[in-house]
Short mmCIF file of C-alpha atoms and ligand atoms in Angstrom, two decimals:
data_model
loop_
_atom_site.label_atom_id
_atom_site.label_comp_id
_atom_site.label_asym_id
_atom_site.label_seq_id
_atom_site.Cartn_x
_atom_site.Cartn_y
_atom_site.Cartn_z
CA UNK A 27 3.36 35.18 45.61
CA UNK A 28 1.31 32.18 44.58
CA UNK A 29 -2.10 30.94 43.62
CA UNK A 30 -4.91 31.50 46.12
CA UNK A 31 -7.82 29.22 46.87
CA UNK A 32 -10.22 31.45 44.91
CA UNK A 33 -8.23 30.78 41.76
CA UNK A 34 -8.12 27.02 42.34
CA UNK A 35 -11.89 27.08 42.83
CA UNK A 36 -12.33 29.13 39.68
CA UNK A 37 -10.25 26.58 37.71
CA UNK A 38 -12.41 23.72 39.00
CA UNK A 39 -15.57 25.63 38.12
CA UNK A 40 -14.33 26.22 34.58
CA UNK A 41 -13.52 22.55 34.18
CA UNK A 42 -16.88 21.51 35.62
CA UNK A 43 -18.66 23.72 33.10
CA UNK A 44 -16.97 21.68 30.40
CA UNK A 45 -17.72 18.19 31.69
CA UNK A 46 -21.49 18.46 32.03
CA UNK A 47 -22.85 15.32 33.67
CA UNK A 48 -19.47 13.64 33.74
CA UNK A 49 -17.22 12.92 36.71
CA UNK A 50 -13.53 13.77 36.42
CA UNK A 51 -10.85 11.94 38.38
CA UNK A 52 -7.30 13.22 38.92
CA UNK A 53 -4.60 11.43 40.79
CA UNK A 54 -1.61 12.93 42.59
CA UNK A 55 1.87 11.87 41.52
CA UNK A 56 3.06 8.70 43.24
CA UNK A 57 6.24 8.73 45.27
CA UNK A 58 9.03 7.08 43.32
CA UNK A 59 12.05 5.15 44.43
CA UNK A 60 15.57 6.29 43.60
CA UNK A 61 17.25 3.20 45.08
CA UNK A 62 16.30 0.73 47.80
CA UNK A 63 14.14 2.62 50.27
CA UNK A 64 15.39 6.08 49.25
CA UNK A 65 12.85 8.13 47.36
CA UNK A 66 13.17 10.88 44.77
CA UNK A 67 12.09 14.30 45.95
CA UNK A 68 8.32 14.36 45.58
CA UNK A 69 6.99 16.36 42.64
CA UNK A 70 3.25 16.76 42.38
CA UNK A 71 1.38 15.88 39.20
CA UNK A 72 0.76 19.12 37.32
CA UNK A 73 -2.91 18.49 36.43
CA UNK A 74 -3.68 17.54 40.02
CA UNK A 75 -1.81 20.56 41.37
CA UNK A 76 -3.45 22.94 38.87
CA UNK A 77 -6.89 21.97 40.18
CA UNK A 78 -6.19 21.61 43.89
CA UNK A 79 -2.94 23.26 45.03
CA UNK A 80 -2.61 20.14 47.20
CA UNK A 81 0.99 18.99 47.39
CA UNK A 82 0.83 15.48 48.84
CA UNK A 83 1.25 12.04 47.33
CA UNK A 84 -1.40 9.30 47.53
CA UNK A 85 -4.32 11.63 46.88
CA UNK A 86 -7.18 11.69 44.40
CA UNK A 87 -9.37 14.63 43.38
CA UNK A 88 -12.85 14.10 41.99
CA UNK A 89 -15.04 16.67 40.27
CA UNK A 90 -18.69 15.70 40.07
CA UNK A 91 -20.68 18.76 38.90
CA UNK A 92 -23.93 16.83 38.71
CA UNK A 93 -23.72 15.58 42.30
CA UNK A 94 -26.26 17.27 44.54
CA UNK A 95 -24.09 17.53 47.67
CA UNK A 96 -20.45 17.14 46.75
CA UNK A 97 -18.98 18.63 43.61
CA UNK A 98 -15.34 18.58 44.67
CA UNK A 99 -14.13 15.57 46.60
CA UNK A 100 -10.63 14.83 47.87
CA UNK A 101 -9.15 11.54 49.02
CA UNK A 102 -5.99 12.09 51.10
CA UNK A 103 -3.55 10.25 53.32
CA UNK A 104 -4.92 10.24 56.87
CA UNK A 105 -2.96 11.71 59.77
CA UNK A 106 -0.44 9.21 61.10
CA UNK A 107 2.00 10.46 63.71
CA UNK A 108 4.49 7.66 63.22
CA UNK A 109 4.61 7.91 59.42
CA UNK A 110 4.76 11.70 59.59
CA UNK A 111 7.86 11.42 61.77
CA UNK A 112 9.59 9.74 58.85
CA UNK A 113 8.16 11.39 55.79
CA UNK A 114 6.78 14.73 56.94
CA UNK A 115 3.59 16.56 57.71
CA UNK A 116 0.28 15.52 56.25
CA UNK A 117 -2.80 17.72 56.27
CA UNK A 118 -5.07 14.77 56.96
CA UNK A 119 -8.82 14.64 56.36
CA UNK A 120 -10.05 17.45 58.63
CA UNK A 121 -7.44 20.09 57.83
CA UNK A 122 -7.52 19.30 54.11
CA UNK A 123 -11.27 19.93 54.16
CA UNK A 124 -10.78 23.23 55.92
CA UNK A 125 -7.98 24.52 53.69
CA UNK A 126 -8.59 23.16 50.20
CA UNK A 127 -12.24 23.92 49.61
CA UNK A 128 -13.45 20.34 49.10
CA UNK A 129 -17.11 19.50 49.81
CA UNK A 130 -16.03 16.11 51.14
CA UNK A 131 -12.66 14.66 52.13
CA UNK A 132 -12.04 10.97 52.78
CA UNK A 133 -8.99 8.90 53.67
CA UNK A 134 -7.45 7.44 50.53
CA UNK A 135 -8.09 3.87 51.66
CA UNK A 136 -11.83 4.53 51.23
CA UNK A 137 -11.48 5.32 47.53
CA UNK A 138 -12.92 2.06 46.19
CA UNK A 139 -15.84 2.25 48.57
CA UNK A 140 -16.73 5.94 48.08
CA UNK A 141 -15.85 6.70 44.46
CA UNK A 142 -18.70 4.68 42.87
CA UNK A 143 -21.19 6.98 44.62
CA UNK A 144 -19.78 9.88 42.60
CA UNK A 145 -19.84 7.92 39.36
CA UNK A 146 -23.17 6.15 39.36
CA UNK A 147 -25.18 9.13 38.15
CA UNK A 148 -22.50 10.45 35.81
CA UNK A 149 -22.89 9.79 32.11
CA UNK A 150 -19.14 9.58 31.51
CA UNK A 151 -15.80 9.43 33.28
CA UNK A 152 -12.95 11.82 32.54
CA UNK A 153 -9.64 10.25 33.46
CA UNK A 154 -6.20 10.30 31.89
CA UNK A 155 -4.70 6.82 31.73
CA UNK A 156 -1.43 7.26 33.59
CA UNK A 157 1.78 5.31 33.78
CA UNK A 158 0.68 3.54 36.95
CA UNK A 159 -1.17 0.57 35.48
CA UNK A 160 -2.46 -0.57 38.85
CA UNK A 161 -4.31 2.72 39.40
CA UNK A 162 -5.67 2.56 35.86
CA UNK A 163 -6.95 -0.90 36.79
CA UNK A 164 -8.62 0.48 39.90
CA UNK A 165 -10.57 2.99 37.82
CA UNK A 166 -11.40 0.48 35.10
CA UNK A 167 -12.63 -2.12 37.54
CA UNK A 168 -14.82 0.43 39.33
CA UNK A 169 -16.25 1.33 35.95
CA UNK A 170 -16.76 -2.35 35.13
CA UNK A 171 -18.68 -2.77 38.39
CA UNK A 172 -20.91 0.18 37.55
CA UNK A 173 -21.58 -1.20 34.07
CA UNK A 174 -22.65 -4.52 35.58
CA UNK A 175 -25.28 -2.77 37.69
CA UNK A 176 -26.25 -0.25 34.98
CA UNK A 177 -29.37 -2.18 33.81
CA UNK A 178 -30.89 -2.10 37.28
CA UNK A 179 -29.98 1.48 37.96
CA UNK A 180 -30.54 2.99 34.53
CA UNK A 181 -27.73 5.49 35.10
CA UNK A 182 -23.97 5.38 35.00
CA UNK A 183 -20.98 6.26 32.87
CA UNK A 184 -21.06 4.68 29.45
CA UNK A 185 -17.81 6.19 28.20
CA UNK A 186 -14.32 6.96 29.41
CA UNK A 187 -12.86 10.23 28.10
CA UNK A 188 -9.29 11.42 28.40
CA UNK A 189 -9.25 14.47 30.68
CA UNK A 190 -6.45 16.20 28.75
CA UNK A 191 -8.63 17.72 26.01
CA UNK A 192 -10.90 19.38 28.60
CA UNK A 193 -8.26 20.46 31.11
CA UNK A 194 -5.22 21.33 29.04
CA UNK A 195 -6.76 24.22 27.07
CA UNK A 196 -7.24 25.92 30.46
CA UNK A 197 -3.60 25.33 31.44
CA UNK A 198 -2.40 26.72 28.13
CA UNK A 199 -3.56 30.27 28.92
CA UNK A 200 -1.77 31.62 31.98
CA UNK A 201 -3.66 33.69 34.55
CA UNK A 202 -2.11 36.87 36.02
CA UNK A 203 -1.08 34.91 39.14
CA UNK A 204 0.53 32.20 37.03
CA UNK A 205 2.32 34.82 34.99
CA UNK A 206 3.77 36.28 38.20
CA UNK A 207 5.19 32.85 39.08
CA UNK A 208 6.55 32.47 35.55
CA UNK A 209 8.20 35.88 35.84
CA UNK A 210 9.88 34.78 39.03
CA UNK A 211 10.98 31.39 37.62
CA UNK A 212 12.41 33.01 34.49
CA UNK A 213 14.06 35.84 36.46
CA UNK A 214 15.90 33.37 38.70
CA UNK A 215 16.87 31.32 35.64
CA UNK A 216 18.23 34.49 34.02
CA UNK A 217 20.22 35.46 37.12
CA UNK A 218 21.75 31.99 37.22
CA UNK A 219 22.79 32.14 33.56
CA UNK A 220 24.37 35.54 33.98
CA UNK A 221 26.26 34.36 37.03
CA UNK A 222 27.42 31.21 35.22
CA UNK A 223 28.90 33.34 32.46
CA UNK A 224 31.30 34.98 34.87
CA UNK A 225 32.55 31.59 36.12
CA UNK A 226 33.14 29.91 32.78
CA UNK A 227 36.76 29.93 31.71
CA UNK A 228 39.29 27.52 30.23
CA UNK A 229 40.38 24.92 32.79
CA UNK A 230 37.14 24.83 34.74
CA UNK A 231 34.92 21.76 34.64
CA UNK A 232 31.39 21.73 33.32
CA UNK A 233 30.10 20.63 36.73
CA UNK A 234 31.56 23.73 38.37
CA UNK A 235 29.33 25.84 36.15
CA UNK A 236 26.39 23.55 36.88
CA UNK A 237 27.06 24.04 40.60
CA UNK A 238 27.01 27.84 40.25
CA UNK A 239 23.74 27.70 38.34
CA UNK A 240 21.95 25.37 40.72
CA UNK A 241 23.37 27.21 43.75
CA UNK A 242 21.70 30.35 42.42
CA UNK A 243 18.40 28.54 41.85
CA UNK A 244 18.13 27.60 45.52
CA UNK A 245 19.68 30.75 46.87
CA UNK A 246 17.02 32.81 45.10
CA UNK A 247 14.19 30.73 46.54
CA UNK A 248 13.61 28.42 43.59
CA UNK A 249 12.79 24.75 44.05
CA UNK A 250 15.81 23.71 41.96
CA UNK A 251 16.41 22.73 38.35
CA UNK A 252 13.29 22.43 36.21
CA UNK A 253 15.08 19.64 34.30
CA UNK A 254 18.59 18.19 34.38
CA UNK A 255 20.94 21.11 33.66
CA UNK A 256 22.89 20.82 30.42
CA UNK A 257 26.41 22.26 30.61
CA UNK A 258 28.04 21.12 27.40
CA UNK A 259 31.46 22.25 26.25
CA UNK A 260 33.21 21.57 22.97
CA UNK A 261 31.62 18.81 20.92
CA UNK A 262 29.31 17.96 23.84
CA UNK A 263 27.30 20.97 22.68
CA UNK A 264 26.11 18.78 19.77
CA UNK A 265 24.41 16.34 22.18
CA UNK A 266 20.93 17.68 22.76
CA UNK A 267 20.36 16.20 26.20
CA UNK A 268 23.95 16.02 27.47
CA UNK A 269 23.83 15.93 31.28
CA UNK A 270 27.05 14.26 32.44
CA UNK A 271 28.61 17.73 32.81
CA UNK A 272 32.00 16.22 33.66
CA UNK A 273 34.42 17.61 31.11
CA UNK A 274 37.16 20.18 31.54
CA UNK A 275 36.58 23.17 29.28
CA UNK A 276 39.27 24.36 26.92
CA UNK A 277 40.05 27.66 25.27
CA UNK A 278 38.57 28.25 21.79
CA UNK A 279 35.61 26.03 22.64
CA UNK A 280 31.95 26.81 22.98
CA UNK A 281 29.93 26.25 26.11
CA UNK A 282 26.22 25.54 25.70
CA UNK A 283 24.20 25.96 28.88
CA UNK A 284 20.55 24.88 28.91
CA UNK A 285 19.23 25.35 32.43
CA UNK A 286 16.05 26.62 34.04
CA UNK A 287 14.71 27.04 37.53
CA UNK A 288 11.45 25.79 38.95
CA UNK A 289 9.64 28.27 41.20
CA UNK A 290 6.32 27.45 42.83
CA UNK A 291 6.16 24.59 40.30
CA UNK A 292 6.45 26.96 37.32
CA UNK A 293 9.49 26.65 35.10
CA UNK A 294 12.10 28.66 33.26
CA UNK A 295 13.99 27.16 30.31
CA UNK A 296 16.93 29.14 28.91
CA UNK A 297 19.81 28.23 26.62
CA UNK A 298 22.84 30.35 25.86
CA UNK A 299 25.99 29.40 23.98
CA UNK A 300 29.22 31.40 24.29
CA UNK A 301 32.96 30.97 23.79
CA UNK A 302 34.68 29.62 26.90
CA UNK A 303 37.74 31.81 26.33
CA UNK A 304 35.74 34.95 25.51
CA UNK A 305 36.33 35.04 21.73
CA UNK A 306 34.49 33.12 19.01
CA UNK A 307 36.51 31.45 16.25
CA UNK A 308 35.35 32.70 12.82
CA UNK A 309 33.34 29.48 12.24
CA UNK A 310 31.72 29.64 15.67
CA UNK A 311 30.80 33.28 15.12
CA UNK A 312 29.29 32.55 11.72
CA UNK A 313 27.07 29.78 13.08
CA UNK A 314 26.19 31.84 16.16
CA UNK A 315 25.05 34.76 14.02
CA UNK A 316 22.95 32.41 11.93
CA UNK A 317 21.21 30.82 14.92
CA UNK A 318 20.64 34.21 16.52
CA UNK A 319 19.13 35.55 13.33
CA UNK A 320 16.82 32.52 13.12
CA UNK A 321 15.83 32.98 16.76
CA UNK A 322 15.06 36.71 16.45
CA UNK A 323 13.02 36.17 13.30
CA UNK A 324 11.17 33.25 14.86
CA UNK A 325 10.36 35.33 17.96
CA UNK A 326 8.96 38.04 15.65
CA UNK A 327 6.38 35.46 14.55
CA UNK A 328 5.04 35.19 18.10
CA UNK A 329 1.86 37.26 18.06
CA UNK A 330 -1.85 36.62 18.42
CA UNK A 331 -3.46 35.22 15.30
CA UNK A 332 -0.31 33.61 13.94
CA UNK A 333 -0.24 29.82 14.09
CA UNK A 334 2.20 27.79 16.14
CA UNK A 335 4.05 26.34 13.14
CA UNK A 336 4.90 29.79 11.76
CA UNK A 337 7.57 30.08 14.46
CA UNK A 338 9.27 26.83 13.48
CA UNK A 339 8.85 27.42 9.75
CA UNK A 340 10.49 30.83 10.01
CA UNK A 341 13.44 29.46 11.99
CA UNK A 342 13.93 26.59 9.56
CA UNK A 343 13.88 28.90 6.55
CA UNK A 344 16.50 31.24 8.03
CA UNK A 345 18.73 28.32 9.06
CA UNK A 346 18.48 26.62 5.66
CA UNK A 347 19.24 29.89 3.84
CA UNK A 348 22.32 30.26 6.02
CA UNK A 349 23.49 26.68 5.52
CA UNK A 350 23.06 27.17 1.76
CA UNK A 351 25.13 30.36 1.84
CA UNK A 352 27.88 28.50 3.69
CA UNK A 353 27.82 25.59 1.26
CA UNK A 354 26.91 23.17 4.04
CA UNK A 355 23.73 22.38 2.11
CA UNK A 356 23.34 22.48 -1.65
CA UNK A 357 20.21 22.60 -3.78
CA UNK A 358 16.96 24.44 -4.02
CA UNK A 359 15.64 25.94 -0.79
CA UNK A 360 12.01 24.83 -1.08
CA UNK A 361 13.06 21.26 -1.72
CA UNK A 362 15.61 21.25 1.11
CA UNK A 363 12.88 22.42 3.48
CA UNK A 364 10.18 20.11 2.17
CA UNK A 365 12.43 17.06 2.29
CA UNK A 366 13.94 18.10 5.63
CA UNK A 367 17.49 17.82 4.33
CA UNK A 368 18.59 20.18 7.09
CA UNK A 369 17.83 17.60 9.76
CA UNK A 370 21.43 16.42 10.34
CA UNK A 371 22.07 20.04 11.48
CA UNK A 372 18.73 20.84 13.09
CA UNK A 373 16.78 17.83 14.31
CA UNK A 374 14.38 19.25 16.89
CA UNK A 375 11.47 21.62 16.74
CA UNK A 376 11.79 25.29 17.61
CA UNK A 377 10.03 25.25 20.94
CA UNK A 378 7.27 24.06 23.21
CA UNK A 379 4.66 25.37 25.61
CA UNK A 380 6.08 26.28 29.01
CA UNK A 381 4.44 26.47 32.41
CA UNK A 382 3.75 23.98 35.19
CA UNK A 383 5.51 21.42 33.02
CA UNK A 384 8.66 22.28 31.10
CA UNK A 385 7.08 20.74 28.04
CA UNK A 386 3.74 22.10 29.10
CA UNK A 387 0.20 20.93 28.58
CA UNK A 388 -1.64 21.92 25.44
CA UNK A 389 -1.84 20.72 21.87
CA UNK A 390 0.20 22.12 19.01
CA UNK A 391 -2.24 20.89 16.41
CA UNK A 392 -6.03 20.94 16.69
CA UNK A 393 -6.53 18.47 13.83
CA UNK A 394 -4.71 17.28 10.78
CA UNK A 395 -2.64 20.25 9.57
CA UNK A 396 -4.69 22.62 11.76
CA UNK A 397 -2.12 24.37 13.90
CA UNK A 398 -2.89 26.00 17.23
CA UNK A 399 -3.49 29.72 16.94
CA UNK A 400 -1.38 31.90 19.22
CA UNK A 401 -3.37 33.73 21.91
CA UNK A 402 -2.42 36.21 24.64
CA UNK A 403 -1.46 34.40 27.85
CA UNK A 404 0.31 31.49 26.20
CA UNK A 405 3.99 31.03 27.05
CA UNK A 406 6.37 29.14 24.79
CA UNK A 407 10.06 28.70 24.20
CA UNK A 408 11.81 29.71 20.99
CA UNK A 409 14.98 27.66 20.70
CA UNK A 410 16.51 27.09 17.29
CA UNK A 411 19.99 25.59 17.01
CA UNK A 412 22.62 24.21 14.70
CA UNK A 413 24.52 21.10 15.74
CA UNK A 414 27.50 20.02 13.65
CA UNK A 415 28.54 16.83 15.35
CA UNK A 416 32.07 15.51 14.75
CA UNK A 417 30.26 12.46 13.34
CA UNK A 418 27.69 14.33 11.24
CA UNK A 419 26.41 12.38 8.24
CA UNK A 420 24.73 14.58 5.64
CA UNK A 421 21.76 13.08 3.83
CA UNK A 422 22.20 11.67 0.34
CA UNK A 423 23.18 14.21 -2.27
CA UNK A 424 24.53 16.68 0.30
CA UNK A 425 28.22 17.53 0.73
CA UNK A 426 30.54 16.16 3.41
CA UNK A 427 30.99 18.73 6.18
CA UNK A 428 34.54 20.16 6.27
CA UNK A 429 36.49 19.52 9.46
CA UNK A 430 36.59 23.18 10.50
CA UNK A 431 32.83 23.20 11.19
CA UNK A 432 32.71 20.01 13.20
CA UNK A 433 32.12 20.10 16.95
CA UNK A 434 30.14 23.34 16.85
CA UNK A 435 26.77 23.10 18.60
CA UNK A 436 24.76 26.26 19.21
CA UNK A 437 21.28 26.76 20.62
CA UNK A 438 19.70 29.98 21.81
CA UNK A 439 16.52 29.63 23.84
CA UNK A 440 14.19 32.22 25.34
CA UNK A 441 10.82 32.05 27.07
CA UNK A 442 8.23 34.15 25.30
CA UNK A 443 4.80 35.35 26.44
CA UNK A 444 2.16 35.99 23.81
CA UNK A 445 0.70 39.45 24.54
CA UNK A 446 -2.17 41.40 23.01
CA UNK A 447 0.34 43.52 21.06
CA UNK A 448 2.70 40.69 20.09
CA UNK A 449 5.11 39.17 22.54
CA UNK A 450 7.29 39.76 25.55
CA UNK A 451 10.57 37.89 26.00
CA UNK A 452 10.51 36.94 29.68
CA UNK A 453 14.20 35.99 29.62
CA UNK A 454 15.50 39.16 27.96
CA UNK A 455 17.79 39.81 30.93
CA UNK A 456 20.25 37.24 29.59
CA UNK A 457 22.39 38.81 26.86
CA UNK A 458 22.64 37.11 23.49
CA UNK A 459 24.05 39.56 20.93
CA UNK A 460 27.37 38.51 19.38
CA UNK A 461 29.27 41.31 21.08
CA UNK A 462 27.77 40.52 24.46
CA UNK A 463 28.71 36.85 24.14
CA UNK A 464 32.36 37.83 23.75
CA UNK A 465 34.41 39.28 26.58
N1 LIG Y 24 15.75 21.84 28.28
C1 LIG Y 24 14.69 21.19 27.69
C2 LIG Y 24 14.23 21.88 26.50
O1 LIG Y 24 14.81 22.87 26.11
O2 LIG Y 24 13.24 21.54 25.92
MN1 MN Y 25 13.08 24.13 25.85
MN1 MN Y 26 16.02 24.16 27.29
#
């Protein structure tokens, strides 16, 4: 299971069709330090990986469709026996050329010398300014050098374009091979959630559940968590990115688990919320039913031709109707929605694209108030919630929240593929009906 070299080549060809006489530059992720000389586990940059399948740091990929000899060029770390003893195998120049389909491969320390040759006949550069300012400077100073010699040469890039708008529309639509990887990532994520359910009980600590989840991720061949696992009991469920996972769970509390596995660099992202002791309190059940209803109705909006915001708008409307019925909001529904008076209860959006990145590449809006249209092959999360923090402060004109509701945080999140007919919930193997959430 994976992406073969033909597909990587096809992706590069599609990008090159879009960049005309430009040259595109993509950099691998840098290694990053955890503390002293200990590094974080390396995680490749998703754009770089999407185009190359090359999983090493300190590399640069160049696409130069106008170049007569070399259209795809790689710069890589050279072989170095001593360094490889410490940090692992490197393909090196020769093997990288053989395996990754590049027309030319150079050692990375020749970048400044060789790259101008692939830029001087381009009319523009495509490059995404990254967080590493020093590499941005390298590209900008090479460009500056080319501009200085432009009058004599009469050719050269006269503009720098962000590569995201040309590359990310390709990443947004998943190929059959990508979908297979997403199916695997979401299946492992689902298995881990189902296993976690059977371990959660009063007296256990949140980290014990985290351990069961992440144990399953690796045991099933996943790379590990796609993002820091959230295992949030009691009022911790109202903290959106709670990751301490250190509390002992009590009876009559909720447990919110937001965890997903990364497989072959593709990611699952699932949230379930259930009662630790197996039975919802009446208030918990009421809010759970409301969030579930919002989620199901939002998922029903996922179909080709609908726009991205219809999913969020549907979820918000259902949630606001429910909060009105419960007296947690008062007023006129259209105004409550327009003025976002629900935000103390629901402060995030209803989902995001999902793929190589957890919050995946691709725009949500294609212009002012022009929302992305849903198309088959897109994958997104649908994850409404209600969070009634113990410290909740309603907006002006809204009632104080009675004590009995406080400390309830519920989110339900699934990963949804847009299909020709409508949608497919990739994470349907994790139960979510009220009866299934109770023991
Ligand atoms: N767990 C990250 C998210 O749901 O967006
Ligand atoms: Mn999510
Ligand atoms: Mn999530």
